[in-house]
mmCIF file of C-alpha atoms in Angstrom:
data_model
loop_
_atom_site.group_PDB
_atom_site.id
_atom_site.type_symbol
_atom_site.label_atom_id
_atom_site.label_comp_id
_atom_site.label_asym_id
_atom_site.label_seq_id
_atom_site.Cartn_x
_atom_site.Cartn_y
_atom_site.Cartn_z
ATOM 1 C CA GLY A 965 21.499 4.935 -25.627
ATOM 2 C CA ALA A 966 19.150 4.254 -22.497
ATOM 3 C CA VAL A 967 16.313 3.038 -24.553
ATOM 4 C CA VAL A 968 13.404 1.201 -22.793
ATOM 5 C CA SER A 969 10.674 -0.465 -24.793
ATOM 6 C CA GLN A 970 7.440 -1.800 -23.804
ATOM 7 C CA HIS A 971 5.078 -4.200 -25.528
ATOM 8 C CA PRO A 972 2.347 -3.900 -26.372
ATOM 9 C CA SER A 973 1.791 -0.200 -26.554
ATOM 10 C CA TRP A 974 -2.069 -0.746 -26.203
ATOM 11 C CA VAL A 975 -4.281 -3.489 -25.381
ATOM 12 C CA ILE A 976 -7.871 -4.183 -25.099
ATOM 13 C CA CYS A 977 -9.140 -7.170 -23.158
ATOM 14 C CA LYS A 978 -12.448 -8.708 -21.659
ATOM 15 C CA SER A 979 -13.196 -8.601 -18.006
ATOM 16 C CA GLY A 980 -11.740 -11.748 -16.292
ATOM 17 C CA THR A 981 -8.777 -12.296 -18.686
ATOM 18 C CA SER A 982 -5.205 -11.884 -18.010
ATOM 19 C CA VAL A 983 -2.799 -9.408 -19.733
ATOM 20 C CA LYS A 984 0.931 -9.382 -19.797
ATOM 21 C CA ILE A 985 3.120 -6.473 -20.598
ATOM 22 C CA GLU A 986 6.765 -6.590 -21.345
ATOM 23 C CA CYS A 987 9.199 -4.112 -20.601
ATOM 24 C CA ARG A 988 12.825 -4.232 -22.010
ATOM 25 C CA SER A 989 16.045 -2.216 -21.696
ATOM 26 C CA LEU A 990 17.532 -2.154 -25.056
ATOM 27 C CA ASP A 991 21.060 -0.944 -24.503
ATOM 28 C CA PHE A 992 21.800 -1.372 -20.944
ATOM 29 C CA GLN A 993 21.666 -3.915 -18.135
ATOM 30 C CA ALA A 994 18.732 -2.984 -15.764
ATOM 31 C CA THR A 995 19.269 -4.197 -12.314
ATOM 32 C CA THR A 996 16.276 -2.552 -11.003
ATOM 33 C CA MET A 997 13.032 -1.994 -12.833
ATOM 34 C CA PHE A 998 9.834 -0.309 -11.754
ATOM 35 C CA TRP A 999 6.215 -0.252 -12.735
ATOM 36 C CA TYR A 1000 4.006 2.720 -12.565
ATOM 37 C CA ARG A 1001 0.330 3.303 -13.055
ATOM 38 C CA GLN A 1002 -0.701 6.721 -14.361
ATOM 39 C CA PHE A 1003 -4.392 8.079 -14.438
ATOM 40 C CA PRO A 1004 -5.324 10.918 -16.655
ATOM 41 C CA LYS A 1005 -3.733 14.207 -15.837
ATOM 42 C CA GLN A 1006 -1.982 12.748 -12.763
ATOM 43 C CA SER A 1007 1.451 12.067 -11.706
ATOM 44 C CA LEU A 1008 2.833 8.674 -11.850
ATOM 45 C CA MET A 1009 2.197 6.144 -9.072
ATOM 46 C CA LEU A 1010 4.769 3.553 -8.241
ATOM 47 C CA MET A 1011 3.243 0.077 -8.104
ATOM 48 C CA ALA A 1012 6.196 -2.169 -7.344
ATOM 49 C CA THR A 1013 10.158 -2.237 -7.570
ATOM 50 C CA SER A 1014 11.750 -5.298 -8.856
ATOM 51 C CA ASN A 1015 15.417 -6.463 -8.905
ATOM 52 C CA GLU A 1016 16.733 -8.994 -11.296
ATOM 53 C CA GLY A 1017 16.365 -12.551 -9.679
ATOM 54 C CA SER A 1018 14.361 -11.218 -6.740
ATOM 55 C CA LYS A 1019 10.667 -10.944 -5.807
ATOM 56 C CA ALA A 1020 9.114 -7.753 -6.503
ATOM 57 C CA THR A 1021 8.589 -5.353 -3.755
ATOM 58 C CA TYR A 1022 5.116 -3.785 -3.855
ATOM 59 C CA GLU A 1023 3.761 -0.402 -2.749
ATOM 60 C CA GLN A 1024 1.143 -0.295 -0.046
ATOM 61 C CA GLY A 1025 -2.273 -0.876 -1.659
ATOM 62 C CA VAL A 1026 -0.918 -2.791 -4.576
ATOM 63 C CA GLU A 1027 -2.214 -6.472 -4.782
ATOM 64 C CA LYS A 1028 0.733 -8.515 -5.527
ATOM 65 C CA ASP A 1029 -1.624 -11.424 -6.503
ATOM 66 C CA LYS A 1030 -3.248 -9.253 -9.135
ATOM 67 C CA PHE A 1031 -0.269 -7.615 -10.579
ATOM 68 C CA LEU A 1032 2.336 -10.229 -11.079
ATOM 69 C CA ILE A 1033 5.790 -9.161 -11.802
ATOM 70 C CA ASN A 1034 8.706 -11.154 -13.069
ATOM 71 C CA HIS A 1035 12.295 -9.614 -13.541
ATOM 72 C CA ALA A 1036 14.045 -12.782 -14.959
ATOM 73 C CA SER A 1037 16.741 -11.167 -16.541
ATOM 74 C CA LEU A 1038 18.800 -7.950 -16.647
ATOM 75 C CA THR A 1039 16.909 -6.619 -19.712
ATOM 76 C CA LEU A 1040 13.338 -7.985 -19.265
ATOM 77 C CA SER A 1041 10.535 -7.452 -16.645
ATOM 78 C CA THR A 1042 6.917 -8.494 -17.227
ATOM 79 C CA LEU A 1043 3.765 -7.096 -15.481
ATOM 80 C CA THR A 1044 0.757 -9.523 -15.783
ATOM 81 C CA VAL A 1045 -2.718 -8.024 -14.849
ATOM 82 C CA THR A 1046 -4.503 -11.152 -13.535
ATOM 83 C CA SER A 1047 -8.468 -11.361 -13.943
ATOM 84 C CA ALA A 1048 -8.549 -7.961 -15.240
ATOM 85 C CA HIS A 1049 -11.486 -5.786 -14.247
ATOM 86 C CA PRO A 1050 -12.637 -2.313 -15.900
ATOM 87 C CA GLU A 1051 -11.088 -0.571 -13.043
ATOM 88 C CA ASP A 1052 -7.716 -1.882 -13.995
ATOM 89 C CA SER A 1053 -7.915 0.173 -17.132
ATOM 90 C CA SER A 1054 -5.037 2.857 -17.072
ATOM 91 C CA PHE A 1055 -1.750 3.849 -18.474
ATOM 92 C CA TYR A 1056 1.012 1.310 -17.237
ATOM 93 C CA ILE A 1057 4.749 2.465 -17.459
ATOM 94 C CA CYS A 1058 7.797 0.773 -16.664
ATOM 95 C CA SER A 1059 11.136 2.224 -15.871
ATOM 96 C CA ALA A 1060 14.512 0.673 -15.934
ATOM 97 C CA ARG A 1061 17.792 1.708 -13.783
ATOM 98 C CA GLU A 1062 21.217 0.422 -14.407
ATOM 99 C CA GLY A 1063 23.164 -0.855 -11.463
ATOM 100 C CA SER A 1064 26.040 1.105 -9.801
ATOM 101 C CA THR A 1065 28.893 0.239 -7.381
ATOM 102 C CA SER A 1066 29.591 3.807 -6.663
ATOM 103 C CA GLY A 1067 26.811 4.375 -4.191
ATOM 104 C CA TRP A 1068 24.964 6.550 -6.457
ATOM 105 C CA ALA A 1069 22.004 5.307 -8.518
ATOM 106 C CA TYR A 1070 22.003 5.884 -12.205
ATOM 107 C CA GLU A 1071 19.295 7.685 -13.925
ATOM 108 C CA GLN A 1072 15.838 6.118 -14.368
ATOM 109 C CA TYR A 1073 14.698 5.644 -17.943
ATOM 110 C CA PHE A 1074 11.079 5.096 -18.756
ATOM 111 C CA GLY A 1075 9.308 3.019 -21.294
ATOM 112 C CA PRO A 1076 6.594 4.489 -23.842
ATOM 113 C CA GLY A 1077 3.599 3.073 -21.586
ATOM 114 C CA THR A 1078 0.897 0.553 -22.324
ATOM 115 C CA ARG A 1079 -2.564 1.676 -22.406
ATOM 116 C CA LEU A 1080 -4.821 -1.055 -20.977
ATOM 117 C CA THR A 1081 -8.540 -0.820 -21.490
ATOM 118 C CA VAL A 1082 -10.617 -3.624 -19.922
ATOM 119 C CA THR A 1083 -14.156 -3.913 -21.250
ATOM 120 C CA GLY B 542 4.841 8.067 -0.839
ATOM 121 C CA GLN B 543 5.975 11.656 -0.304
ATOM 122 C CA GLN B 544 4.993 14.165 -2.783
ATOM 123 C CA LEU B 545 7.114 17.189 -4.061
ATOM 124 C CA ASN B 546 5.490 20.457 -4.267
ATOM 125 C CA GLN B 547 5.681 21.485 -8.017
ATOM 126 C CA SER B 548 4.618 24.712 -9.282
ATOM 127 C CA PRO B 549 3.076 26.095 -11.267
ATOM 128 C CA GLN B 550 0.358 23.595 -11.893
ATOM 129 C CA SER B 551 -0.059 24.715 -15.433
ATOM 130 C CA MET B 552 1.205 27.513 -17.750
ATOM 131 C CA PHE B 553 -0.138 28.938 -20.929
ATOM 132 C CA ILE B 554 2.199 31.013 -23.006
ATOM 133 C CA GLN B 555 3.034 32.549 -26.116
ATOM 134 C CA GLU B 556 5.743 31.105 -28.458
ATOM 135 C CA GLY B 557 9.163 32.856 -27.711
ATOM 136 C CA GLU B 558 8.551 33.403 -23.956
ATOM 137 C CA ASP B 559 10.751 32.059 -21.285
ATOM 138 C CA VAL B 560 9.262 29.572 -18.816
ATOM 139 C CA SER B 561 10.244 28.809 -15.264
ATOM 140 C CA MET B 562 9.035 26.112 -12.926
ATOM 141 C CA ASN B 563 10.110 24.725 -9.733
ATOM 142 C CA CYS B 564 9.957 21.858 -7.199
ATOM 143 C CA THR B 565 10.373 21.910 -3.497
ATOM 144 C CA SER B 566 10.547 19.276 -0.789
ATOM 145 C CA SER B 567 10.797 18.988 2.920
ATOM 146 C CA SER B 568 13.372 16.226 2.373
ATOM 147 C CA ILE B 569 17.006 16.380 1.228
ATOM 148 C CA PHE B 570 17.612 14.780 -2.023
ATOM 149 C CA ASN B 571 21.124 13.632 -3.503
ATOM 150 C CA THR B 572 19.751 13.776 -7.115
ATOM 151 C CA TRP B 573 16.970 15.783 -8.985
ATOM 152 C CA LEU B 574 15.762 14.875 -12.228
ATOM 153 C CA TRP B 575 13.631 16.706 -14.808
ATOM 154 C CA TYR B 576 11.256 14.764 -17.142
ATOM 155 C CA LYS B 577 8.938 15.752 -19.974
ATOM 156 C CA GLN B 578 5.881 13.751 -20.815
ATOM 157 C CA GLU B 579 3.808 14.055 -24.094
ATOM 158 C CA PRO B 580 0.209 12.693 -24.291
ATOM 159 C CA GLY B 581 0.198 9.097 -24.583
ATOM 160 C CA GLU B 582 4.002 8.474 -23.996
ATOM 161 C CA GLY B 583 6.325 7.759 -21.107
ATOM 162 C CA PRO B 584 8.512 10.427 -19.395
ATOM 163 C CA VAL B 585 11.602 11.334 -21.141
ATOM 164 C CA LEU B 586 14.561 12.435 -19.127
ATOM 165 C CA LEU B 587 15.624 15.960 -19.712
ATOM 166 C CA ILE B 588 18.159 17.015 -17.209
ATOM 167 C CA ALA B 589 19.873 14.941 -14.294
ATOM 168 C CA LEU B 590 21.421 16.913 -11.423
ATOM 169 C CA TYR B 591 23.802 15.471 -8.902
ATOM 170 C CA LYS B 592 25.461 18.158 -6.819
ATOM 171 C CA ALA B 593 23.965 21.022 -4.579
ATOM 172 C CA GLY B 594 24.247 24.314 -6.528
ATOM 173 C CA GLU B 595 24.836 22.520 -9.890
ATOM 174 C CA LEU B 596 23.647 24.357 -12.921
ATOM 175 C CA THR B 597 23.160 22.178 -16.175
ATOM 176 C CA SER B 598 21.905 23.110 -19.585
ATOM 177 C CA ASN B 599 20.536 20.973 -22.342
ATOM 178 C CA GLY B 600 19.822 23.189 -25.349
ATOM 179 C CA ARG B 601 17.172 25.650 -24.145
ATOM 180 C CA LEU B 602 16.590 24.004 -20.981
ATOM 181 C CA THR B 603 18.564 25.000 -17.843
ATOM 182 C CA ALA B 604 18.108 23.358 -14.535
ATOM 183 C CA GLN B 605 19.587 23.941 -11.112
ATOM 184 C CA PHE B 606 19.893 21.853 -7.945
ATOM 185 C CA GLY B 607 19.007 24.101 -4.897
ATOM 186 C CA ILE B 608 22.021 24.684 -2.429
ATOM 187 C CA THR B 609 19.743 23.470 0.417
ATOM 188 C CA ARG B 610 19.150 20.199 -1.659
ATOM 189 C CA LYS B 611 15.444 20.784 -0.940
ATOM 190 C CA ASP B 612 14.653 22.371 -4.307
ATOM 191 C CA SER B 613 15.278 22.615 -8.044
ATOM 192 C CA PHE B 614 14.089 24.641 -10.943
ATOM 193 C CA LEU B 615 13.605 24.247 -14.696
ATOM 194 C CA ASN B 616 13.894 27.128 -17.163
ATOM 195 C CA ILE B 617 13.003 26.895 -20.779
ATOM 196 C CA SER B 618 14.097 29.677 -22.981
ATOM 197 C CA ALA B 619 12.469 31.092 -26.141
ATOM 198 C CA SER B 620 9.656 28.389 -26.014
ATOM 199 C CA ILE B 621 8.258 26.735 -29.095
ATOM 200 C CA PRO B 622 5.072 24.770 -29.610
ATOM 201 C CA SER B 623 6.756 21.597 -29.393
ATOM 202 C CA ASP B 624 7.644 22.296 -25.870
ATOM 203 C CA VAL B 625 4.023 21.532 -25.006
ATOM 204 C CA GLY B 626 3.764 18.683 -22.474
ATOM 205 C CA ILE B 627 3.765 17.865 -18.902
ATOM 206 C CA TYR B 628 7.145 18.623 -16.992
ATOM 207 C CA PHE B 629 7.833 16.404 -13.984
ATOM 208 C CA CYS B 630 10.541 16.870 -11.243
ATOM 209 C CA ALA B 631 11.735 13.854 -9.386
ATOM 210 C CA GLY B 632 13.806 13.634 -6.296
ATOM 211 C CA GLN B 633 16.056 10.700 -5.347
ATOM 212 C CA SER B 634 18.485 9.835 -2.478
ATOM 213 C CA GLY B 635 20.935 7.063 -3.145
ATOM 214 C CA TYR B 636 19.077 4.052 -4.361
ATOM 215 C CA SER B 637 15.688 5.037 -3.079
ATOM 216 C CA THR B 638 12.599 5.181 -5.594
ATOM 217 C CA LEU B 639 11.893 8.377 -7.251
ATOM 218 C CA THR B 640 9.549 10.805 -5.559
ATOM 219 C CA PHE B 641 7.745 12.720 -8.363
ATOM 220 C CA GLY B 642 6.184 16.070 -8.322
ATOM 221 C CA LYS B 643 2.579 16.538 -9.587
ATOM 222 C CA GLY B 644 3.593 17.985 -12.849
ATOM 223 C CA THR B 645 3.338 21.266 -14.572
ATOM 224 C CA MET B 646 1.469 21.307 -17.876
ATOM 225 C CA LEU B 647 2.925 23.774 -20.350
ATOM 226 C CA LEU B 648 0.740 24.909 -23.314
ATOM 227 C CA VAL B 649 2.534 27.131 -26.014
ATOM 228 C CA SER B 650 0.541 29.164 -28.517
ATOM 229 C CA PRO B 651 2.063 29.848 -31.810
#
């Protein structure tokens, strides 16, 4: 259980184009999904948090117009990197968390990541 | 955001040895999570801890939630080559976002 998938696993695109990455929770309903970016040999950097049906909350320094996040259903969130540039090349990882009424958040599960290379 | 202090930064050990790593924080957390990440993959949840003092095992892995709620450790017994990877601790309070440590890179030589 608790499987999160991401698609594509890797993508190469030309500078100036847009790329969409999908994140799906396969066996649970994710009321909250997270998008992270990871540089080589570094920890995960949270980009934004999205709750189903609401606008995403972006971390400081993350451009919301560049990294468009949509969380239209309880099992799907998408990250679109618009007008990509070489400096956007990175490993993007989504994460999903099931909702809880107990006051305690359930564990957070991660997708396998998407390697984006912008040429 | 706030970073946890995770140590050691890296470890290079012989197969069969035991491993210990820990995380400390200046803030109290309600949940401690330990993840393992292999190259080119996303982090995989190893152990989740919810109560101060809790000691939980998952196979050869054992993790404890510190009594002060500000620290946690992860032990790996009898390490094997497939234990290689980066281990991250993460702390959480309620519905807050996870705060990650910087990771411990583990290398195991056969």
